CSV table of C-alpha atoms in Angstrom, one decimal:
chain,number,residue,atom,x,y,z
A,1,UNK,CA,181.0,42.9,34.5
A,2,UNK,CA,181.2,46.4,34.7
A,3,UNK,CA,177.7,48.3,34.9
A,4,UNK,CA,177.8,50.8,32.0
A,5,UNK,CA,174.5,53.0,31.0
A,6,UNK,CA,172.5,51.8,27.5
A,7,UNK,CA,174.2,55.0,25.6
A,8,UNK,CA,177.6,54.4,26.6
A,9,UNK,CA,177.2,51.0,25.8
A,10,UNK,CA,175.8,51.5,22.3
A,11,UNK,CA,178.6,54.2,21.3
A,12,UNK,CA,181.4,51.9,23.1
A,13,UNK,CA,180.3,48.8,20.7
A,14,UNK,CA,180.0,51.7,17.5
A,15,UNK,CA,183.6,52.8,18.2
A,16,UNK,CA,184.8,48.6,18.7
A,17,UNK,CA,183.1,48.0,15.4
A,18,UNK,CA,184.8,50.7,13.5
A,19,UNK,CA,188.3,49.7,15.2
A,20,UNK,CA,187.4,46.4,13.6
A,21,UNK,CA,186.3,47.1,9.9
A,22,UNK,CA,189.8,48.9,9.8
A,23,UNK,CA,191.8,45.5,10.5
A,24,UNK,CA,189.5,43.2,9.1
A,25,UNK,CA,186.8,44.8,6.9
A,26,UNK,CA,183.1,44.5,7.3
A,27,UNK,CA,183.5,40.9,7.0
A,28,UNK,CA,185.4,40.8,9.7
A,29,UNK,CA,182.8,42.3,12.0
A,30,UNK,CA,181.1,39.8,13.7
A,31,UNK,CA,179.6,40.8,16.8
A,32,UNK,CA,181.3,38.3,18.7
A,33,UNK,CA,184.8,39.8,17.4
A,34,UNK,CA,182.7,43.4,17.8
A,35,UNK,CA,182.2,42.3,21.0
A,36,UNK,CA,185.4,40.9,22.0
A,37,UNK,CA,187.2,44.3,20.8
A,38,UNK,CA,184.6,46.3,23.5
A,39,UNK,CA,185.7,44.1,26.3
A,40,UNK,CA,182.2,43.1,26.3
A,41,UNK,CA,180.1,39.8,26.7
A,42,UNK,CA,178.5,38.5,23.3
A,43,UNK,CA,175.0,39.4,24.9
A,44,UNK,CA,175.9,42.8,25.1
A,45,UNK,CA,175.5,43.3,21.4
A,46,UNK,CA,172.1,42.1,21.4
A,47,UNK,CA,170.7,44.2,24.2
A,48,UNK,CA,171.7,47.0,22.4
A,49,UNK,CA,170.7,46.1,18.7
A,50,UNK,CA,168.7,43.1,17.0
A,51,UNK,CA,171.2,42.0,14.5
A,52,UNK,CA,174.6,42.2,12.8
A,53,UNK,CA,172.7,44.2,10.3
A,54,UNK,CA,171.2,47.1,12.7
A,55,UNK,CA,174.7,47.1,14.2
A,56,UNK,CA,176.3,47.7,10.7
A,57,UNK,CA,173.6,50.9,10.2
A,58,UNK,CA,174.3,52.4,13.2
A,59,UNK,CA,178.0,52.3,12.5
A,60,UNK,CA,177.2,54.0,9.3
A,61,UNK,CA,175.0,56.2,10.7
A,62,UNK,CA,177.6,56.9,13.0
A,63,UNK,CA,180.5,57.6,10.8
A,64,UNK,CA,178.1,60.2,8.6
A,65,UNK,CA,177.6,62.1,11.6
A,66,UNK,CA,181.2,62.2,12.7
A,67,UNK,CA,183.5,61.6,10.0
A,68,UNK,CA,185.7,64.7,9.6
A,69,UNK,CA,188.6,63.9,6.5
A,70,UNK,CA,190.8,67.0,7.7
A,71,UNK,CA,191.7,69.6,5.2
A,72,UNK,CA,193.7,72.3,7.2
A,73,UNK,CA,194.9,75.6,5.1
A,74,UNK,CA,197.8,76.7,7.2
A,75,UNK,CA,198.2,80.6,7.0
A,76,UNK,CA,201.6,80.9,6.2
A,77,UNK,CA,201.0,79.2,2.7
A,78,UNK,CA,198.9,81.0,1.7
A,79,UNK,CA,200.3,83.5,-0.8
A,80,UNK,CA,198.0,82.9,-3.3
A,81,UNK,CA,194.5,80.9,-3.5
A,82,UNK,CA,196.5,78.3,-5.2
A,83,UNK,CA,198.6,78.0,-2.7
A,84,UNK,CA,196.1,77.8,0.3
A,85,UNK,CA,194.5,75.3,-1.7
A,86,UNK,CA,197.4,73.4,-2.2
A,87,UNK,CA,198.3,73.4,1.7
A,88,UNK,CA,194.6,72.2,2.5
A,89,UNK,CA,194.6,69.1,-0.1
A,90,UNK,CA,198.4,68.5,1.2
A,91,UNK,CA,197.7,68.2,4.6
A,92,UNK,CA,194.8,65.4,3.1
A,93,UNK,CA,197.6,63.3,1.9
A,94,UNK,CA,199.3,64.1,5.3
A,95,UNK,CA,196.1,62.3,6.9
A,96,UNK,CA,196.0,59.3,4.1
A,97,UNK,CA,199.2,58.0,5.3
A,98,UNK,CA,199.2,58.2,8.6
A,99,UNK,CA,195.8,56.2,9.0
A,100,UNK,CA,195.0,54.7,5.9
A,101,UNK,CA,193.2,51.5,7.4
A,102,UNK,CA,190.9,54.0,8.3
A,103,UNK,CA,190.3,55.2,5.1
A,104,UNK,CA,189.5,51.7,4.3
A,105,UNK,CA,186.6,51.1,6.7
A,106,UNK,CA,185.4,54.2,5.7
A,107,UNK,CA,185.0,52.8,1.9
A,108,UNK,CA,183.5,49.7,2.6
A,109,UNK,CA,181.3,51.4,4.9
A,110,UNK,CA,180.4,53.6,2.7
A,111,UNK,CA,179.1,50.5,-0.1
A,112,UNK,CA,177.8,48.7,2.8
A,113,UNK,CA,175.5,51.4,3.5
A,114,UNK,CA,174.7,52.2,-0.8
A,115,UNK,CA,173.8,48.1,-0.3
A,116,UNK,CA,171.3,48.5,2.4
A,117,UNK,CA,169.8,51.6,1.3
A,118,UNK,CA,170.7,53.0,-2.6
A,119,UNK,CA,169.1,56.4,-1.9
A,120,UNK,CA,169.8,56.6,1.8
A,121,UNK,CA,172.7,56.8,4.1
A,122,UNK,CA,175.5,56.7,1.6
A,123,UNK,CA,174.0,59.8,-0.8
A,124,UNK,CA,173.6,61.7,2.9
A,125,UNK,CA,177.2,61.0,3.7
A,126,UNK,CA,178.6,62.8,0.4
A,127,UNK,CA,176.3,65.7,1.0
A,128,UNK,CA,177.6,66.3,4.0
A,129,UNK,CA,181.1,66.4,2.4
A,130,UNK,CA,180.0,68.0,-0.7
A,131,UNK,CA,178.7,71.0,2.2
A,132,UNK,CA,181.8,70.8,4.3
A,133,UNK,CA,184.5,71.5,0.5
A,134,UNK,CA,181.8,74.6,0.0
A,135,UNK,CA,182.9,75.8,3.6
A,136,UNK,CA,186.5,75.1,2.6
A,137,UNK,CA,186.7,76.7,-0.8
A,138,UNK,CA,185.1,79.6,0.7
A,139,UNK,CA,187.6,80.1,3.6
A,140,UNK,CA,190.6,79.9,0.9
A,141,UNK,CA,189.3,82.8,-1.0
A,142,UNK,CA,188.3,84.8,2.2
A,143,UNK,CA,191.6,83.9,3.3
A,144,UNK,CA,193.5,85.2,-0.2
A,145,UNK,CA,191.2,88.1,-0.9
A,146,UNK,CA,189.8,86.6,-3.7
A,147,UNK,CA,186.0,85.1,-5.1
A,148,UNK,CA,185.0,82.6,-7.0
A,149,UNK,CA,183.6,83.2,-10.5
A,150,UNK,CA,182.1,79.8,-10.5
A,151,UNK,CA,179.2,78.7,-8.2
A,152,UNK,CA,180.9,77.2,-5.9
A,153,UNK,CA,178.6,74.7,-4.9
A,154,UNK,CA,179.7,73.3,-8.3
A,155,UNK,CA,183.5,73.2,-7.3
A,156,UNK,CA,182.7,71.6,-4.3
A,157,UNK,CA,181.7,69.0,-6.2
A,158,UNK,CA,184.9,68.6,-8.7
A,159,UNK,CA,186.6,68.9,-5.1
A,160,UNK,CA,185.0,66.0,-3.5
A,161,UNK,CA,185.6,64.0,-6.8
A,162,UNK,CA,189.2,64.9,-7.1
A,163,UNK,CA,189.8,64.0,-2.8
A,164,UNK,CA,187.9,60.5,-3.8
A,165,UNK,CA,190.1,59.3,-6.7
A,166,UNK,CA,193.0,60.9,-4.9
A,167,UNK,CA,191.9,58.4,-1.7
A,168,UNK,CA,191.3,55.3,-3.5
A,169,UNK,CA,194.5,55.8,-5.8
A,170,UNK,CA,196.6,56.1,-2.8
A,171,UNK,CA,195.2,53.2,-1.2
A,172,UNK,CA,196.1,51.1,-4.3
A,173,UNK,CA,199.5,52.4,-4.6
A,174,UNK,CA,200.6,54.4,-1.8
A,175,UNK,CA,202.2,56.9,-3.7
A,176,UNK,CA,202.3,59.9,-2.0
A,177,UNK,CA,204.7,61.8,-4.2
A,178,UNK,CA,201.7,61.2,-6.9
A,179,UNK,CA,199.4,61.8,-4.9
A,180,UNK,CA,201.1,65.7,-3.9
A,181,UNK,CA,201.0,66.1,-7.5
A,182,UNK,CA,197.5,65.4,-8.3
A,183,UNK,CA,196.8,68.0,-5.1
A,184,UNK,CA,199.1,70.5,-7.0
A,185,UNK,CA,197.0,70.1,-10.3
A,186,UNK,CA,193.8,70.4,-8.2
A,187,UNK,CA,194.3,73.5,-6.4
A,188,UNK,CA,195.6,75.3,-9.8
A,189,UNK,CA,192.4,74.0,-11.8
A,190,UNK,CA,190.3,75.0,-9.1
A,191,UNK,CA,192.1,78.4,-8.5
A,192,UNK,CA,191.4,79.2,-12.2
A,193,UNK,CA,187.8,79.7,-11.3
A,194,UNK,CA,188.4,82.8,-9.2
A,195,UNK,CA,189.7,86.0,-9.2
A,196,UNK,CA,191.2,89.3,-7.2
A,197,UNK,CA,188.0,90.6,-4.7
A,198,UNK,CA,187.0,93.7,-5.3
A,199,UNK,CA,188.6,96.1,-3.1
A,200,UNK,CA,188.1,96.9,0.2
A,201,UNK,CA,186.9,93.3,1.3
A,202,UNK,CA,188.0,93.1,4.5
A,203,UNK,CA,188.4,89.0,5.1
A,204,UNK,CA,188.1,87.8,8.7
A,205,UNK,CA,191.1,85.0,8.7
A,206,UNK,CA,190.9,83.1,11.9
A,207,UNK,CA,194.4,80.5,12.6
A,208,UNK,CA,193.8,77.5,10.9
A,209,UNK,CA,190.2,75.7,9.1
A,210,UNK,CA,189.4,72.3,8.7
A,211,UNK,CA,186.7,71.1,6.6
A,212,UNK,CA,184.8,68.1,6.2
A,213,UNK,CA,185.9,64.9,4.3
A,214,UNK,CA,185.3,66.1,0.9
């Protein structure tokens, strides 16, 4: 058996686990098929953590540290805040079909982690995303010279909500056409909460953005 440090090990069986839930669901994730999808011995797993359980938590932990749901504006659309909007929550839809079994670990993570712990690790992991839409709606209106005449801490919000029906809606019926739609409706509600900045801004507009899952 290869020799492989206590870290390395530990993020190795994380990444198996996760590679799992997305085939089979948390059910699915037994540590000897965890352990099987590491190219690892059974034992492994419980060198590293004490149960199925702790295993399941740092998987969680894991994927609120790291999950990233990409929301790129490209430039070139945008012509307007709508627009830029639009191209970010496009480019979401891009991402929901090209991994979707992804997208489904991440829910059932996601109430695995509410189950365990109803004010912990679940309520962190939509702060984080409710942070990383700030940073995005803030880069769009940088980006089209315009500001926001809402807080936008409170779009954020409506922004995260709107990305979460528009994931589980697509995961039920996998209509993307629908789903470009409900982005188009999005980015025009949103965009009515902002108007022309005052003159003389000067935005800095780096290539592209990407923001957190939102």
């Amino acid at each position: 058996m290869r020799r492989i440090p206590p870290d390395q090990r530990r993020d190795e069986l994380v990444a198996a686990a996760v590679r799992v839930i997305a085939r089979s669901g948390v059910a699915g994730a037994t540590t000897r098929a965890v352990a099987a999808e590491a190219g690892m011995p059974l034992g492994a797993i419980h060198s590293v953590f004490g149960s199925q359980d702790d295993l399941m938590r740092a998987v969680v932990q894991a994927v609120t540290d790291e999950e990233r749901l990409t929301a790129e504006i490209r430039t070139a659309d945008a012509t307007s805040l709508e627009a830029a909007l639009r191209s970010g929550l496009e480019s979401y839809v891009d991402l929901l079909e090209a991994d979707p079994q992804r997208e489904l670990a991440l829910l059932e993570l996601a109430l695995f982690a509410r189950r365990q712990d109803p004010d912990g690790q679940m309520r962190d992991q939509w702060r984080t995303y409710y942070a990383t839409a700030r940073d995005l709606l803030r880069y769009a209106a940088t980006l089209t010279r315009t500001e926001w005449t809402t807080p936008v801490e409170a779009l954020a919000r409506h922004l995260v909500a709107v990305l979460d029906g528009m994931t589980t809606t697509w995961l039920a019926d996998h209509d993307s056409a629908a789903a470009r739609e409900t982005a188009a409706f999005a980015a025009a509600a949103l965009a009515a909460h902002a108007r022309p900045a005052h003159a003389g801004a000067a935005p800095v507009v780096p290539a592209t953005q990407e923001a957190g899952r939102c």
